[in-house]
Amino acid sequence: MTTANFNEDQIFSNKIVAKVILESEFSKEIRILLASGQVMKEHQSKFPIMIHLLDGAIDLGVERVSHKLKKGDIIALKANVPHDLSATKDSVIRLSLSKSDSVERVTTVAEDSEKREHKNI
């Protein structure tokens, strides 16, 4: 048995924080901390994903259509669906990835999104 807690060490910063909280035989559970105003630019995964908003509020763009998510909402996306996230409040997101997917891909999206934001300032 493996256990973890999504509520520990939640420190929001001027950077998007993505951390693997639990890895099992079939999935990777990642916590993303998006401070109010932070954006993860449009991206997609080769594998299906689930996004569970544990706290806060985000605008989730799916194929360029915006959906307002609130605390407790959970969505599933098929593989290769373009999506982006914009925090309207400090938000805690649980991202469930396939074991075949890469955590580094998520980290790269977060880092690239920050670079894009700094360019626009």
PDB file of N, CA and C in Angstrom, residues 12 34-38 53 55-59 70 86-92:
ATOM      1  N   PHE A  12       2.317  28.343  -2.718  1.00  0.00           N
ATOM      2  CA  PHE A  12       2.168  29.004  -4.012  1.00  0.00           C
ATOM      3  C   PHE A  12       3.323  29.982  -4.206  1.00  0.00           C
ATOM      4  N   LEU A  34      -1.487  26.424  -9.031  1.00  0.00           N
ATOM      5  CA  LEU A  34      -1.580  27.580  -9.920  1.00  0.00           C
ATOM      6  C   LEU A  34      -2.068  28.754  -9.085  1.00  0.00           C
ATOM      7  N   ALA A  35      -1.230  29.744  -8.923  1.00  0.00           N
ATOM      8  CA  ALA A  35      -1.648  30.957  -8.212  1.00  0.00           C
ATOM      9  C   ALA A  35      -2.601  31.747  -9.098  1.00  0.00           C
ATOM     10  N   SER A  36      -3.441  32.531  -8.480  1.00  0.00           N
ATOM     11  CA  SER A  36      -4.393  33.353  -9.217  1.00  0.00           C
ATOM     12  C   SER A  36      -3.669  34.146 -10.305  1.00  0.00           C
ATOM     13  N   GLY A  37      -4.180  34.056 -11.523  1.00  0.00           N
ATOM     14  CA  GLY A  37      -3.573  34.765 -12.649  1.00  0.00           C
ATOM     15  C   GLY A  37      -2.575  33.945 -13.447  1.00  0.00           C
ATOM     16  N   GLN A  38      -2.092  32.843 -12.899  1.00  0.00           N
ATOM     17  CA  GLN A  38      -1.135  32.018 -13.646  1.00  0.00           C
ATOM     18  C   GLN A  38      -1.855  31.207 -14.716  1.00  0.00           C
ATOM     19  N   LEU A  53     -10.101  19.438  -9.786  1.00  0.00           N
ATOM     20  CA  LEU A  53      -9.818  20.683  -9.084  1.00  0.00           C
ATOM     21  C   LEU A  53     -10.124  20.489  -7.600  1.00  0.00           C
ATOM     22  N   ASP A  55      -9.126  22.568  -5.099  1.00  0.00           N
ATOM     23  CA  ASP A  55      -9.429  23.841  -4.453  1.00  0.00           C
ATOM     24  C   ASP A  55      -9.222  24.957  -5.460  1.00  0.00           C
ATOM     25  N   GLY A  56      -9.942  26.058  -5.277  1.00  0.00           N
ATOM     26  CA  GLY A  56      -9.767  27.217  -6.132  1.00  0.00           C
ATOM     27  C   GLY A  56     -10.772  27.272  -7.270  1.00  0.00           C
ATOM     28  N   ALA A  57     -10.387  27.942  -8.345  1.00  0.00           N
ATOM     29  CA  ALA A  57     -11.227  28.096  -9.535  1.00  0.00           C
ATOM     30  C   ALA A  57     -10.321  28.307 -10.736  1.00  0.00           C
ATOM     31  N   ILE A  58     -10.630  27.643 -11.831  1.00  0.00           N
ATOM     32  CA  ILE A  58      -9.851  27.804 -13.061  1.00  0.00           C
ATOM     33  C   ILE A  58     -10.782  27.916 -14.263  1.00  0.00           C
ATOM     34  N   ASP A  59     -10.266  28.567 -15.285  1.00  0.00           N
ATOM     35  CA  ASP A  59     -10.894  28.523 -16.598  1.00  0.00           C
ATOM     36  C   ASP A  59     -10.106  27.486 -17.384  1.00  0.00           C
ATOM     37  N   LYS A  70     -14.886  24.740 -10.730  1.00  0.00           N
ATOM     38  CA  LYS A  70     -14.856  25.153  -9.332  1.00  0.00           C
ATOM     39  C   LYS A  70     -14.398  23.979  -8.480  1.00  0.00           C
ATOM     40  N   SER A  86      -6.194  28.445 -16.753  1.00  0.00           N
ATOM     41  CA  SER A  86      -5.961  29.786 -16.231  1.00  0.00           C
ATOM     42  C   SER A  86      -6.610  29.868 -14.854  1.00  0.00           C
ATOM     43  N   ALA A  87      -5.820  30.159 -13.827  1.00  0.00           N
ATOM     44  CA  ALA A  87      -6.345  30.216 -12.462  1.00  0.00           C
ATOM     45  C   ALA A  87      -7.011  31.564 -12.204  1.00  0.00           C
ATOM     46  N   THR A  88      -8.271  31.521 -11.763  1.00  0.00           N
ATOM     47  CA  THR A  88      -8.964  32.743 -11.378  1.00  0.00           C
ATOM     48  C   THR A  88      -8.895  32.942  -9.863  1.00  0.00           C
ATOM     49  N   LYS A  89      -8.469  31.896  -9.144  1.00  0.00           N
ATOM     50  CA  LYS A  89      -8.155  31.928  -7.711  1.00  0.00           C
ATOM     51  C   LYS A  89      -6.954  31.011  -7.518  1.00  0.00           C
ATOM     52  N   ASP A  90      -6.258  31.139  -6.394  1.00  0.00           N
ATOM     53  CA  ASP A  90      -5.217  30.160  -6.092  1.00  0.00           C
ATOM     54  C   ASP A  90      -5.855  28.777  -6.164  1.00  0.00           C
ATOM     55  N   SER A  91      -5.251  27.876  -6.942  1.00  0.00           N
ATOM     56  CA  SER A  91      -5.883  26.594  -7.226  1.00  0.00           C
ATOM     57  C   SER A  91      -4.945  25.418  -7.021  1.00  0.00           C
ATOM     58  N   VAL A  92      -5.527  24.332  -6.509  1.00  0.00           N
ATOM     59  CA  VAL A  92      -4.823  23.068  -6.317  1.00  0.00           C
ATOM     60  C   VAL A  92      -5.470  22.069  -7.262  1.00  0.00           C
TER      61      VAL A  92
END
